[in-house]
Short mmCIF file of C-alpha atoms in Angstrom, two decimals:
data_model
loop_
_atom_site.label_atom_id
_atom_site.label_comp_id
_atom_site.label_asym_id
_atom_site.label_seq_id
_atom_site.Cartn_x
_atom_site.Cartn_y
_atom_site.Cartn_z
CA MET A 1 115.02 113.16 74.00
CA THR A 2 112.34 113.38 76.25
CA VAL A 3 112.34 113.95 79.56
CA ARG A 4 110.07 111.66 82.07
CA LEU A 5 110.18 113.23 85.11
CA PRO A 6 108.49 111.65 88.47
CA ALA A 7 105.75 113.13 90.95
CA PHE A 8 107.89 114.97 93.53
CA ALA A 9 105.03 116.09 96.47
CA GLY A 10 104.80 118.65 99.28
CA THR A 11 103.63 121.46 100.21
CA ILE A 12 102.78 123.62 96.98
CA GLU A 13 105.71 125.92 96.57
CA GLY A 14 107.77 122.84 97.90
CA ALA A 15 106.51 120.46 94.97
CA TYR A 16 106.93 122.85 92.92
CA GLU A 17 110.60 123.44 93.92
CA ARG A 18 111.21 119.73 94.50
CA ALA A 19 110.32 118.92 90.96
CA PHE A 20 112.10 121.99 88.74
CA ALA A 21 115.54 121.14 90.84
CA ALA A 22 114.71 117.61 89.43
CA LEU A 23 114.06 119.03 85.86
CA ALA A 24 117.15 120.31 86.23
CA GLU A 25 119.60 117.25 87.65
CA ALA A 26 117.78 115.85 83.79
CA GLY A 27 120.21 118.38 82.58
CA ALA A 28 116.83 120.34 81.37
CA ALA A 29 115.71 123.91 81.35
CA PRO A 30 111.58 125.94 82.38
CA GLY A 31 112.03 126.13 78.54
CA ASP A 32 111.77 122.79 77.41
CA VAL A 33 109.13 122.24 80.00
CA VAL A 34 106.62 120.29 76.81
CA HIS A 35 103.68 119.55 79.91
CA VAL A 36 102.68 119.95 83.56
CA VAL A 37 100.77 117.73 85.78
CA GLU A 38 99.53 118.90 89.13
CA TYR A 39 98.04 116.07 91.28
CA ALA A 40 96.36 118.54 93.19
CA THR A 41 94.79 117.73 97.35
CA ALA A 42 91.53 119.34 97.88
CA ALA A 43 93.27 121.42 100.15
CA ALA A 44 95.59 122.91 96.88
CA LEU A 45 92.65 123.52 94.71
CA GLY A 46 91.36 125.65 97.43
CA ALA A 47 94.87 127.86 97.45
CA TYR A 48 94.64 127.52 93.46
CA ALA A 49 96.15 131.59 93.20
CA GLU A 50 99.17 129.68 94.92
CA VAL A 51 99.30 126.61 93.15
CA GLU A 52 99.11 129.57 89.64
CA ALA A 53 102.02 130.96 91.32
CA ALA A 54 104.74 128.55 92.40
CA ARG A 55 104.01 127.77 88.35
CA GLY A 56 104.48 131.07 87.55
CA ALA A 57 107.82 131.33 89.28
CA ALA A 58 109.33 127.53 88.24
CA LEU A 59 108.15 128.52 84.55
CA GLY A 60 109.59 131.87 84.29
CA GLY A 61 107.11 133.63 81.63
CA HIS A 62 108.24 130.07 79.29
CA ARG A 63 104.57 128.68 78.75
CA ALA A 64 102.86 124.55 79.24
CA PRO A 65 100.03 123.23 78.40
CA VAL A 66 98.74 122.34 81.90
CA ALA A 67 97.28 119.64 83.46
CA THR A 68 94.94 119.28 86.72
CA VAL A 69 93.83 116.85 88.31
CA ALA A 70 92.09 116.55 91.07
CA VAL A 71 92.74 114.26 93.99
CA GLU A 72 91.27 112.46 96.87
CA ALA A 73 94.55 113.14 97.81
CA LEU A 74 98.76 111.85 97.66
CA PRO A 75 100.27 108.33 99.74
CA GLY A 76 102.98 110.78 102.23
CA GLY A 77 99.76 113.16 103.16
CA GLU A 78 101.49 116.29 101.11
CA ASP A 79 99.20 119.06 99.65
CA LEU A 80 100.51 118.86 96.26
CA SER A 81 101.94 116.74 93.52
CA VAL A 82 103.71 118.03 90.58
CA GLU A 83 105.08 115.87 86.98
CA LEU A 84 106.77 117.82 84.03
CA THR A 85 107.17 116.36 81.04
CA ALA A 86 110.38 118.82 78.93
CA TYR A 87 111.36 118.80 75.41
CA PRO A 88 114.79 120.62 73.84
CA GLY A 89 114.10 124.34 73.41
CA GLY A 90 110.01 122.80 74.20
CA GLY A 91 109.29 121.53 70.91
CA GLU A 92 106.35 123.69 68.93
CA LEU A 93 103.88 126.20 70.67
CA VAL A 94 100.27 126.13 69.37
CA GLU A 95 98.69 129.09 70.47
CA ALA A 96 94.45 127.84 70.23
CA ALA A 97 91.83 130.43 70.40
CA PRO A 98 91.09 131.54 74.53
CA ASP A 99 88.38 129.70 76.22
CA GLU A 100 86.49 129.69 79.92
CA GLY A 101 88.15 127.41 82.13
CA LEU A 102 91.76 126.66 83.22
CA HIS A 103 94.72 126.37 81.84
CA ARG A 104 93.21 127.24 78.30
CA GLY A 105 94.47 128.37 74.64
CA ALA A 106 97.91 126.31 74.63
CA LEU A 107 99.74 123.48 72.93
CA ARG A 108 103.14 121.64 73.21
CA ILE A 109 104.76 119.04 69.91
CA ALA A 110 107.55 117.17 70.63
CA GLY A 111 108.73 114.67 69.88
CA GLY A 112 105.48 114.24 67.33
CA ILE A 113 103.81 114.51 70.57
CA VAL A 114 101.17 116.59 71.45
CA TYR A 115 100.83 118.06 74.93
CA LEU A 116 97.10 119.16 76.06
CA PRO A 117 95.53 121.16 78.90
CA SER A 118 93.66 119.48 80.67
CA ILE A 119 90.24 120.26 79.80
CA HIS A 120 86.45 121.24 81.64
CA PRO A 121 82.61 121.09 80.86
CA ARG A 122 79.96 124.02 81.02
CA GLY A 123 76.83 122.35 81.98
CA GLY A 124 74.85 120.20 81.24
CA ASP A 125 74.05 116.21 82.47
CA PHE A 126 76.89 113.69 82.26
CA ARG A 127 76.74 112.69 79.01
CA SER A 128 76.26 116.57 77.99
CA GLN A 129 79.11 117.57 79.33
CA TYR A 130 81.21 114.54 77.78
CA ARG A 131 80.94 115.04 74.41
CA GLN A 132 81.66 119.20 75.55
CA CYS A 133 85.01 117.44 76.76
CA LEU A 134 86.35 115.71 73.58
CA GLU A 135 84.32 118.99 71.08
CA GLN A 136 86.64 120.47 73.12
CA ALA A 137 89.59 119.00 72.30
CA ALA A 138 88.34 118.57 68.72
CA GLU A 139 88.58 122.25 68.99
CA LEU A 140 92.79 122.62 70.99
CA LEU A 141 93.29 120.11 67.75
CA LYS A 142 91.62 121.83 65.25
CA ALA A 143 94.77 124.15 66.64
CA ALA A 144 97.59 122.42 65.76
CA GLY A 145 95.97 120.56 62.20
CA LEU A 146 94.63 117.94 64.00
CA GLY A 147 91.69 115.73 64.39
CA LEU A 148 90.48 114.28 67.54
CA GLY A 149 91.29 111.03 65.57
CA ALA A 150 95.06 112.24 66.77
CA LEU A 151 94.27 110.91 70.15
CA VAL A 152 96.40 108.16 71.79
CA GLN A 153 95.54 108.24 75.17
CA THR A 154 92.02 109.66 77.43
CA THR A 155 92.53 109.77 81.18
CA ASP A 156 89.24 111.30 82.34
CA TYR A 157 87.52 112.07 85.82
CA THR A 158 84.55 111.54 87.25
CA ALA A 159 82.35 110.55 90.13
CA SER A 160 81.21 108.73 92.38
CA ALA A 161 77.68 110.47 92.27
CA THR A 162 77.12 109.27 88.81
CA ARG A 163 79.37 106.50 88.34
CA ALA A 164 76.25 104.77 87.42
CA GLU A 165 76.14 107.06 84.54
CA TYR A 166 79.47 106.25 83.67
CA PRO A 167 78.45 104.72 80.48
CA ARG A 168 77.04 107.12 78.75
CA CYS A 169 80.02 107.69 77.87
CA GLY A 170 79.78 105.13 75.71
CA ARG A 171 78.08 107.03 73.09
CA PRO A 172 79.55 110.06 72.64
CA ARG A 173 83.24 108.13 72.80
CA LYS A 174 82.08 106.27 69.80
CA GLU A 175 81.06 109.22 67.71
CA LEU A 176 83.78 111.21 68.60
CA LEU A 177 86.67 109.06 68.97
CA GLY A 178 88.42 107.35 66.32
CA THR A 179 90.19 106.95 62.92
CA ALA A 180 88.92 105.73 60.29
CA ASP A 181 90.79 102.76 60.45
CA GLY A 182 89.44 101.70 63.94
CA VAL A 183 91.75 102.57 66.35
CA PHE A 184 90.59 104.09 69.38
CA PRO A 185 93.61 105.35 72.51
CA GLY A 186 93.88 104.39 75.53
CA ALA A 187 91.84 104.79 77.78
CA ALA A 188 91.33 105.05 81.48
CA GLY A 189 88.82 106.23 84.05
CA ILE A 190 88.96 107.20 87.73
CA ILE A 191 87.01 108.67 90.71
CA VAL A 192 87.19 111.85 92.59
CA ASP A 193 85.09 113.25 94.12
CA GLN A 194 86.78 116.35 94.06
CA PRO A 195 85.93 118.12 90.93
CA VAL A 196 88.06 120.73 89.67
CA MET A 197 85.76 122.53 88.81
CA PRO A 198 82.81 124.13 90.78
CA GLY A 199 79.77 121.78 88.32
CA ALA A 200 81.78 119.30 86.40
CA MET A 201 80.55 115.93 86.55
CA VAL A 202 83.49 115.10 84.66
CA SER A 203 87.61 115.95 82.77
CA LEU A 204 89.37 114.96 80.89
CA ASP A 205 93.57 114.58 80.13
CA ALA A 206 94.69 113.97 76.81
CA ILE A 207 97.29 113.11 74.49
CA ALA A 208 97.28 112.88 70.76
CA SER A 209 100.69 112.15 68.45
CA THR A 210 100.82 113.57 64.69
CA ALA A 211 102.37 110.48 63.73
CA GLU A 212 100.34 107.12 61.93
CA LEU A 213 98.45 104.66 64.71
CA ARG A 214 98.39 101.15 65.44
CA THR A 215 96.09 99.00 67.65
CA VAL A 216 98.53 97.01 70.25
CA ASN A 217 96.37 94.08 71.38
CA PRO A 218 97.41 91.25 72.75
CA GLY A 219 94.03 89.38 71.58
CA TRP A 220 91.68 90.09 74.40
CA LYS A 221 89.12 89.87 72.60
CA ARG A 222 86.88 92.44 74.97
CA TYR A 223 88.74 95.72 72.75
CA ASP A 224 86.28 94.43 69.23
CA THR A 225 82.54 96.04 71.18
CA LEU A 226 85.09 99.45 73.44
CA THR A 227 85.90 102.75 72.15
CA TYR A 228 89.20 101.94 74.10
CA LYS A 229 92.39 100.08 73.28
CA PRO A 230 95.07 98.34 75.71
CA GLY A 231 97.53 100.13 72.98
CA VAL A 232 98.43 102.50 70.72
CA ALA A 233 101.60 103.05 68.77
CA ALA A 234 102.76 105.88 67.67
CA GLY A 235 106.05 106.75 66.03
CA ASP A 236 108.84 105.93 68.94
CA THR A 237 106.28 106.13 71.48
CA LEU A 238 104.07 102.89 72.57
CA PHE A 239 101.02 104.56 74.79
CA MET A 240 98.60 102.04 77.49
CA SER A 241 94.52 102.25 78.06
CA GLY A 242 94.57 102.23 81.59
CA PHE A 243 94.56 98.53 83.28
CA GLY A 244 93.88 96.92 86.99
CA ALA A 245 92.58 92.79 87.92
CA LEU A 246 90.21 92.54 84.76
CA GLU A 247 90.20 88.88 84.21
CA PRO A 248 89.38 89.59 80.03
CA ALA A 249 87.51 86.35 78.62
CA THR A 250 84.39 87.02 81.72
CA GLN A 251 85.61 90.66 81.72
CA LYS A 252 85.44 90.27 85.79
CA GLY A 253 87.49 91.83 88.60
CA ILE A 254 89.98 89.73 90.69
CA PHE A 255 91.42 89.34 93.43
CA ASP A 256 88.76 90.92 95.54
CA GLY A 257 90.96 92.83 98.61
CA ASP A 258 93.79 91.64 98.14
CA LEU A 259 96.13 94.07 97.19
CA LEU A 260 99.42 93.05 95.72
CA ALA A 261 97.79 90.15 94.11
CA GLN A 262 96.12 92.66 91.68
CA ALA A 263 99.16 94.69 91.39
CA GLU A 264 100.08 91.42 90.38
CA TYR A 265 97.97 90.76 87.59
CA THR A 266 97.55 94.21 86.57
CA TYR A 267 101.12 94.31 85.37
CA ALA A 268 101.43 90.61 84.07
CA SER A 269 98.06 92.52 81.58
CA ILE A 270 100.58 95.58 80.64
CA ALA A 271 103.81 92.39 79.71
CA ALA A 272 101.56 90.83 77.91
CA THR A 273 100.63 94.55 75.88
CA LEU A 274 104.31 95.44 75.81
CA ARG A 275 105.71 91.49 74.71
CA GLU A 276 102.63 92.13 72.26
CA ALA A 277 104.40 95.02 71.14
CA GLY A 278 107.48 92.55 70.16
CA LEU A 279 109.31 94.62 73.55
CA GLY A 280 110.29 91.51 75.23
CA ASP A 281 109.51 88.33 76.04
CA ARG A 282 109.92 88.71 80.04
CA PRO A 283 110.57 90.48 82.15
CA PRO A 284 112.22 93.43 83.18
CA TYR A 285 110.93 95.50 80.72
CA PRO A 286 112.87 98.46 80.28
CA SER A 287 111.02 100.71 77.43
CA VAL A 288 108.29 101.16 80.07
CA VAL A 289 109.17 105.00 80.79
CA ARG A 290 106.29 106.03 82.56
CA LEU A 291 103.51 105.00 85.37
CA VAL A 292 100.88 106.78 87.20
CA GLU A 293 99.24 104.49 90.18
CA TYR A 294 95.67 105.34 91.32
CA ILE A 295 95.44 103.28 94.37
CA THR A 296 92.29 103.78 96.38
CA PRO A 297 92.03 105.15 99.70
CA ALA A 298 91.44 100.79 101.60
CA ALA A 299 95.33 100.49 99.28
CA VAL A 300 97.41 102.98 100.96
CA GLU A 301 98.53 101.48 104.12
CA GLY A 302 100.35 98.56 101.81
CA TYR A 303 101.23 100.41 98.65
CA GLU A 304 104.38 100.57 99.84
CA GLN A 305 104.93 96.46 99.40
CA VAL A 306 103.64 96.88 95.61
CA ALA A 307 107.76 98.59 95.58
CA GLU A 308 109.14 95.41 94.75
CA ILE A 309 106.40 93.55 92.74
CA ARG A 310 107.10 96.28 90.56
CA ARG A 311 110.81 97.08 90.35
CA LYS A 312 110.51 93.42 88.83
CA TYR A 313 108.77 94.98 85.83
CA PHE A 314 110.60 97.68 85.14
CA GLY A 315 113.11 98.11 86.79
CA ASP A 316 113.83 101.33 88.56
CA GLY A 317 113.43 103.86 84.92
CA PRO A 318 109.89 104.71 84.92
CA ALA A 319 109.02 107.62 86.29
CA LEU A 320 106.46 107.23 88.89
CA SER A 321 102.74 109.05 90.23
CA SER A 322 101.16 107.14 92.50
CA VAL A 323 97.78 108.75 93.92
CA VAL A 324 95.27 108.21 96.04
CA CYS A 325 91.43 108.33 94.18
CA SER A 326 88.13 108.39 95.43
CA ALA A 327 87.40 104.68 93.48
CA LEU A 328 88.12 103.51 90.75
CA LEU A 329 84.86 102.17 88.51
CA ARG A 330 85.46 98.61 89.04
CA PRO A 331 84.19 98.71 93.21
CA ASP A 332 86.77 95.88 93.49
CA PHE A 333 89.94 97.09 92.28
CA LEU A 334 92.34 98.75 94.74
CA ILE A 335 94.71 100.29 91.62
CA GLU A 336 95.03 101.35 88.38
CA VAL A 337 98.27 101.92 86.86
CA VAL A 338 98.52 103.77 83.01
CA PRO A 339 102.20 102.54 81.76
CA THR A 340 103.74 105.10 78.70
CA ALA A 341 106.67 103.34 76.57
CA VAL A 342 108.93 103.87 74.93
CA LEU A 343 108.92 102.02 71.34
CA LYS A 344 112.72 102.42 70.25
#
């Protein structure tokens, strides 16, 4: 059974200590870890050797793919937040070809889910960097005997300076992603103005599956021409895109400036996708096991009030990771939520 923990924030050493203490409380060991996500502020990225040392000490020689996500801030003002996923025995380690960049060379497959490390490009314009990220993902998946059609979820991180160029990622996604029968992964696009790697205009985090994929869409026509879908069912897991206060029929953002109304609408949209997947007719939805919430700086002050609305939809069960990004692709968005649910 997969153990998904919320992100634990603190100092560099403190975040890792808290995360691995929670892992032990959940009955898992460092050798069970299949994925590590580091939400790192500029301060943590500036002391990244310390982050690597803290991670190495906590893992004790165990190898796991690591996703390092640059963030504007953390809601509590800490330097680093660490999120762990574990599986009994640590699943299967897959060695990939070494390459330049962070965390390359190891994937883990556990319960049919393929966990990849962060992917970062090396030079070129925005579109070519995005293509590089997808091609690097292909090389990683090749070591596991899979292709890009196995991807179930992608999250890309770009900057405010390249927001106008973001639609350029559509061509490489259309050319490289998707299965033969048209199943594209769930996706989220987040704006962070501090890159993990100098010169990178985009970074990519991705998850794949060894299972057959199936699109889950409540009937929203806007997704017919997009290179991502609201949800992708794979094995016993439902991977979803990032959701915000976007009206599917008009493709316009709504509730400008109202965080609570945006959160309510966002959770309701997630609920519609869960219903389509057969996970219940009304909230709460205990099937949701993970939520990553990206909020803008303007949303930080009122963010604690979102908890009550979230609890109404999902109870207290999901592992929650909350981070502050520089902005969201839709300028009027204050919050974007990326959920994961179980189907059994």
